């Protein structure tokens, strides 16, 4: 008898990757859910005896799914599959009843090892994985999932360096004209002033700029976490911004390069503006940005007034190469 398996992830690419890495000899009936709310309904309907669960999702995230499963005592063995590889994320999902944790991107060996370790695979040997619904993946969805994994790598490094828990959003990825980019930058302005850092990067056929918007109210807390003296000093603020940029930008680009099997070279960080409004920042630098693929991630640190926005802006000329690289993930 087939085992009902639920794959719950907001990324079509992640769902497709997960389905095709399940052991071929495992006799299962696969159901897909686009978010946690759909996932809970599937589990209640008996379609999720084994659940592969993402953490960062709209409507209801993975933590909320685990809490609901506990509260309702639903019959589900949950394996978390996430790009958020922070140690505290592991600890939290285990405390909420998750069986284990696999980091994205998934591999067939990692899935098989966990299933065998917990005796799930051996009780379900049969004729093989049942046919699952076809999954259509567009390039923006693939790009969003690549950003999700890279975001998790950067957050993990920052969390280890500062001994904190970094709260992660769902990455926002879009192809934008300069006017739309302006609106995106304005949308990040929740504080009166920001300081901005820019760092160029280039690879084989792909180039762009990483833009870090650091909310001015964050400097004092971040300087304390870094153990820096005189947190309100001008030089200290620049040091905080550059050090944060080196961690987030470097780790994010490494996360992308690993998935796309390419290398990036990074330029020197340049301070674009200090204690300015986003309007001023856009006005002073609008000529630098035209049509672009933009990845936007808002990083926040739990229990601290620290917030920064990371935007990766790929040049229009990079889009064909990006499409070609991402195409390999869709096969």
Coordinates of C-alpha atoms in Angstrom, one line a residue:
X1 CA 0.0 0.0 0.0
X2 CA 1.4 3.4 -1.0
X3 CA 2.4 5.8 1.8
X4 CA 0.8 9.3 1.5
X5 CA 3.7 11.8 1.2
X6 CA 3.2 15.6 1.4
X7 CA 5.7 18.1 -0.1
X8 CA 4.9 21.5 1.3
X9 CA 6.8 24.4 -0.2
X10 CA 5.9 27.7 -1.8
X11 CA 8.5 27.2 -4.5
X12 CA 7.5 25.1 -7.5
X13 CA 11.2 24.4 -8.2
X14 CA 11.7 23.2 -4.6
X15 CA 8.7 20.9 -4.9
X16 CA 10.0 19.5 -8.2
X17 CA 13.5 18.9 -6.8
X18 CA 12.1 17.2 -3.7
X19 CA 9.8 14.9 -5.7
X20 CA 12.6 13.7 -8.0
X21 CA 15.0 13.0 -5.2
X22 CA 12.7 10.6 -3.4
X23 CA 14.0 7.0 -3.6
X24 CA 12.8 5.2 -6.8
X25 CA 12.0 2.1 -4.8
X26 CA 9.7 3.9 -2.3
X27 CA 6.0 3.2 -2.9
X28 CA 4.4 6.6 -2.2
X29 CA 1.4 8.7 -3.3
X30 CA 2.6 12.4 -3.5
X31 CA 0.5 15.5 -2.7
X32 CA 1.8 19.0 -3.1
X33 CA 1.0 22.1 -1.0
X34 CA 2.0 25.7 -1.9
X35 CA 1.9 27.0 1.7
X36 CA 1.4 25.8 5.3
X37 CA -2.4 26.3 5.3
X38 CA -2.8 24.0 2.3
X39 CA -0.4 21.6 4.0
X40 CA -2.4 21.4 7.2
X41 CA -5.6 20.7 5.2
X42 CA -3.8 17.9 3.3
X43 CA -2.5 16.3 6.6
X44 CA -6.0 16.5 8.0
X45 CA -7.3 14.7 4.9
X46 CA -4.8 11.9 5.4
X47 CA -2.5 12.9 2.6
X48 CA 0.6 13.6 4.7
X49 CA 1.7 10.6 6.7
X50 CA 5.3 11.7 5.9
X51 CA 5.7 15.5 5.3
X52 CA 8.6 17.3 3.7
X53 CA 8.1 20.9 5.1
X54 CA 9.7 24.2 4.1
X55 CA 10.0 26.9 6.7
X56 CA 9.7 30.3 4.9
X57 CA 6.2 30.3 3.3
X58 CA 3.3 32.7 2.9
X59 CA -0.1 32.3 4.7
X60 CA 1.3 29.9 7.2
X61 CA 5.0 29.2 7.7
X62 CA 6.7 25.9 8.7
X63 CA 6.9 26.8 12.3
X64 CA 3.2 27.4 12.4
X65 CA 2.5 24.1 10.7
X66 CA 4.6 22.2 13.3
X67 CA 2.7 24.0 16.1
X68 CA -0.7 23.1 14.6
X69 CA 0.4 19.5 14.1
X70 CA 1.3 19.4 17.8
X71 CA -1.8 21.1 19.0
X72 CA -4.1 18.9 17.0
X73 CA -2.0 15.8 17.5
X74 CA -2.1 15.1 13.7
X75 CA -0.6 11.9 12.5
X76 CA 2.4 13.2 10.5
X77 CA 6.1 12.5 10.5
X78 CA 7.7 15.8 9.5
X79 CA 11.1 16.3 7.9
X80 CA 12.0 20.0 7.6
X81 CA 13.6 20.9 4.3
X82 CA 14.8 24.5 4.4
X83 CA 17.4 27.0 3.2
X84 CA 17.5 28.4 6.8
X85 CA 20.4 26.4 8.2
X86 CA 20.9 28.4 11.4
X87 CA 21.6 26.1 14.4
X88 CA 18.7 27.8 16.3
X89 CA 16.4 27.0 13.4
X90 CA 17.3 23.3 13.8
X91 CA 16.7 23.5 17.5
X92 CA 13.3 25.2 17.2
X93 CA 11.9 22.7 14.7
X94 CA 13.1 19.8 16.7
X95 CA 11.5 21.3 19.8
X96 CA 8.2 21.6 17.8
X97 CA 8.3 17.9 16.9
X98 CA 10.1 17.7 13.6
X99 CA 11.8 14.4 13.0
X100 CA 14.9 15.8 11.3
X101 CA 16.2 18.7 9.2
X102 CA 17.6 18.7 5.6
X103 CA 19.2 21.7 4.1
X104 CA 18.4 22.9 0.6
X105 CA 19.2 22.2 -2.1
X106 CA 18.2 18.6 -1.4
X107 CA 20.2 15.6 -2.5
X108 CA 18.9 12.0 -3.1
X109 CA 21.5 10.6 -0.6
X110 CA 20.5 12.9 2.2
X111 CA 16.8 12.0 1.7
X112 CA 17.5 8.3 1.5
X113 CA 19.8 8.3 4.6
X114 CA 17.2 10.0 6.8
X115 CA 14.4 7.7 5.6
X116 CA 16.5 4.7 6.3
X117 CA 17.7 6.1 9.7
X118 CA 14.1 6.4 10.9
X119 CA 12.9 3.2 9.4
X120 CA 10.5 5.0 7.0
X121 CA 11.9 3.7 3.8
X122 CA 12.2 0.0 4.8
X123 CA 8.5 -0.3 5.6
X124 CA 7.5 1.0 2.2
X125 CA 9.5 -0.9 -0.3
X126 CA 7.3 -1.6 -3.3
X127 CA 6.9 -0.9 -7.0
X128 CA 8.4 2.6 -6.8
X129 CA 7.4 6.2 -6.5
X130 CA 3.9 6.7 -7.8
X131 CA 3.2 9.2 -10.6
X132 CA 3.0 12.7 -9.2
X133 CA 1.3 15.7 -10.8
X134 CA 3.3 17.7 -13.3
X135 CA 5.0 20.7 -11.8
X136 CA 5.4 23.8 -14.0
X137 CA 8.4 26.0 -12.9
X138 CA 9.0 29.4 -14.4
X139 CA 12.4 31.1 -14.3
X140 CA 11.4 33.7 -11.7
X141 CA 10.3 31.0 -9.3
X142 CA 13.6 29.2 -9.9
X143 CA 15.5 32.4 -9.2
X144 CA 13.4 33.0 -6.1
X145 CA 14.4 29.5 -4.8
X146 CA 18.1 30.2 -5.6
X147 CA 17.8 33.4 -3.6
X148 CA 16.1 31.6 -0.7
X149 CA 19.0 29.2 -0.4
X150 CA 21.6 31.9 -0.7
X151 CA 19.7 34.0 1.9
X152 CA 19.9 31.2 4.4
X153 CA 23.6 30.8 3.9
X154 CA 24.2 34.5 4.6
X155 CA 21.9 34.5 7.6
X156 CA 23.6 31.4 9.1
X157 CA 27.0 33.1 8.9
X158 CA 25.7 36.3 10.5
X159 CA 24.0 34.3 13.2
X160 CA 27.2 32.4 14.1
X161 CA 29.3 35.6 14.1
X162 CA 26.9 37.5 16.4
X163 CA 25.3 34.6 18.3
X164 CA 21.8 35.7 17.3
X165 CA 18.8 34.4 15.4
X166 CA 18.2 36.1 12.1
X167 CA 14.6 36.3 11.0
X168 CA 14.2 35.5 7.3
X169 CA 11.5 36.7 4.9
X170 CA 10.3 35.2 1.6
X171 CA 12.7 36.7 -1.0
X172 CA 11.2 39.1 -3.5
X173 CA 12.4 38.6 -7.0
X174 CA 11.3 40.5 -10.1
X175 CA 12.5 41.9 -13.4
X176 CA 12.1 45.7 -13.0
X177 CA 12.4 48.8 -15.0
X178 CA 14.2 51.7 -13.2
X179 CA 10.9 53.3 -12.2
X180 CA 9.7 50.1 -10.6
X181 CA 13.1 49.7 -8.9
X182 CA 12.6 53.1 -7.5
X183 CA 9.2 52.1 -6.0
X184 CA 10.8 48.9 -4.6
X185 CA 13.5 51.0 -2.9
X186 CA 11.0 53.4 -1.5
X187 CA 9.0 50.5 -0.1
X188 CA 11.9 49.5 2.1
X189 CA 11.9 52.8 3.8
X190 CA 10.2 52.2 7.2
X191 CA 12.6 54.5 9.0
X192 CA 13.3 58.1 8.3
X193 CA 16.9 57.7 7.1
X194 CA 19.1 55.0 5.8
X195 CA 22.8 54.5 5.0
X196 CA 23.7 52.6 1.8
X197 CA 26.6 50.5 0.7
X198 CA 27.2 49.2 -2.9
X199 CA 29.4 46.4 -4.1
X200 CA 29.8 45.3 -7.7
X201 CA 30.2 41.7 -8.7
X202 CA 30.9 39.9 -12.0
X203 CA 31.1 36.3 -13.2
X204 CA 31.0 34.5 -16.5
X205 CA 28.3 36.4 -18.4
X206 CA 26.7 37.7 -15.2
X207 CA 27.3 41.0 -13.5
X208 CA 25.5 43.4 -11.2
X209 CA 25.6 45.3 -7.9
X210 CA 24.7 44.4 -4.4
X211 CA 23.0 47.2 -2.5
X212 CA 22.8 47.1 1.3
X213 CA 20.4 49.6 2.9
X214 CA 21.2 49.9 6.6
X215 CA 18.5 51.5 8.7
X216 CA 20.1 54.2 10.8
X217 CA 18.4 53.1 14.0
X218 CA 20.2 49.8 13.7
X219 CA 23.8 51.1 14.0
X220 CA 23.9 51.3 17.8
X221 CA 22.7 47.7 18.4
X222 CA 24.8 46.2 15.7
X223 CA 27.9 47.9 17.0
X224 CA 27.3 46.5 20.5
X225 CA 26.8 43.0 19.0
X226 CA 30.1 43.4 17.1
X227 CA 31.9 44.5 20.3
X228 CA 32.8 47.9 18.9
X229 CA 33.5 51.0 21.0
X230 CA 31.9 54.3 20.4
X231 CA 28.9 53.0 18.4
X232 CA 27.7 56.5 17.5
X233 CA 31.1 57.5 16.0
X234 CA 31.1 58.1 12.2
X235 CA 34.0 55.7 11.6
X236 CA 32.3 53.0 13.7
X237 CA 29.1 53.3 11.7
X238 CA 31.1 52.9 8.4
X239 CA 32.9 49.9 9.9
X240 CA 29.6 48.3 11.0
X241 CA 28.1 48.8 7.5
X242 CA 31.1 47.4 5.7
X243 CA 31.5 44.4 8.0
X244 CA 27.8 43.6 7.7
X245 CA 28.0 44.0 3.9
X246 CA 31.0 41.7 3.7
X247 CA 29.2 39.0 5.5
X248 CA 25.8 39.2 3.8
X249 CA 26.9 40.1 0.3
X250 CA 29.8 37.6 0.3
X251 CA 27.8 34.7 1.7
X252 CA 24.8 35.4 -0.5
X253 CA 26.9 35.5 -3.7
X254 CA 28.7 32.3 -2.6
X255 CA 25.3 30.7 -2.1
X256 CA 24.3 31.7 -5.7
X257 CA 27.6 30.6 -7.2
X258 CA 27.4 27.1 -5.7
X259 CA 23.9 26.5 -7.1
X260 CA 24.7 27.9 -10.5
X261 CA 28.2 26.3 -10.6
X262 CA 30.1 29.5 -11.3
X263 CA 32.3 32.0 -9.5
X264 CA 31.9 35.7 -8.8
X265 CA 34.6 38.3 -8.3
X266 CA 33.6 41.2 -6.0
X267 CA 34.6 44.8 -6.2
X268 CA 35.5 47.1 -3.3
X269 CA 32.5 48.2 -1.2
X270 CA 31.5 51.9 -1.8
X271 CA 29.4 54.0 0.6
X272 CA 26.6 55.5 -1.6
X273 CA 25.0 57.7 1.1
X274 CA 24.8 58.2 4.8
X275 CA 21.8 59.2 6.9
X276 CA 19.8 60.1 3.8
X277 CA 16.3 59.3 2.7
X278 CA 15.7 56.7 0.1
X279 CA 14.4 59.4 -2.2
X280 CA 17.8 61.1 -2.0
X281 CA 19.6 57.8 -2.5
X282 CA 17.6 57.1 -5.7
X283 CA 18.0 60.6 -7.1
X284 CA 21.8 60.5 -6.6
X285 CA 22.3 57.1 -8.2
X286 CA 19.4 56.6 -10.6
X287 CA 21.7 56.6 -13.6
X288 CA 23.4 53.5 -12.3
X289 CA 20.2 51.4 -12.5
X290 CA 18.2 50.5 -15.7
X291 CA 16.2 47.4 -16.4
X292 CA 17.4 44.8 -13.9
X293 CA 16.6 41.5 -12.2
X294 CA 16.3 42.4 -8.6
X295 CA 16.5 40.1 -5.6
X296 CA 15.3 41.8 -2.4
X297 CA 15.8 40.3 1.1
X298 CA 15.0 42.0 4.4
X299 CA 17.2 40.8 7.2
X300 CA 16.1 41.3 10.8
X301 CA 17.7 40.1 14.0
X302 CA 15.4 38.7 16.7
X303 CA 15.2 40.8 20.0
X304 CA 17.2 43.6 18.5
X305 CA 16.3 46.8 16.7
X306 CA 18.4 45.8 13.7
X307 CA 17.1 45.8 10.1
X308 CA 18.8 45.9 6.7
X309 CA 17.7 45.3 3.2
X310 CA 19.9 43.5 0.7
X311 CA 19.2 44.0 -3.0
X312 CA 21.1 42.2 -5.7
X313 CA 20.6 44.0 -9.0
X314 CA 21.7 42.1 -12.1
X315 CA 22.3 43.9 -15.3
X316 CA 19.9 43.4 -18.2
X317 CA 22.8 41.9 -20.2
X318 CA 23.0 39.2 -17.5
X319 CA 19.5 37.9 -18.0
X320 CA 20.2 35.5 -20.9
X321 CA 23.1 33.8 -19.0
X322 CA 21.0 33.6 -15.8
X323 CA 18.1 32.0 -17.8
X324 CA 20.6 29.5 -19.3
X325 CA 22.0 28.6 -15.8
X326 CA 18.6 28.4 -14.2
X327 CA 17.4 26.2 -17.0
X328 CA 19.6 23.4 -15.7
X329 CA 17.7 23.5 -12.4
X330 CA 14.4 23.1 -14.2
X331 CA 15.4 19.9 -16.1

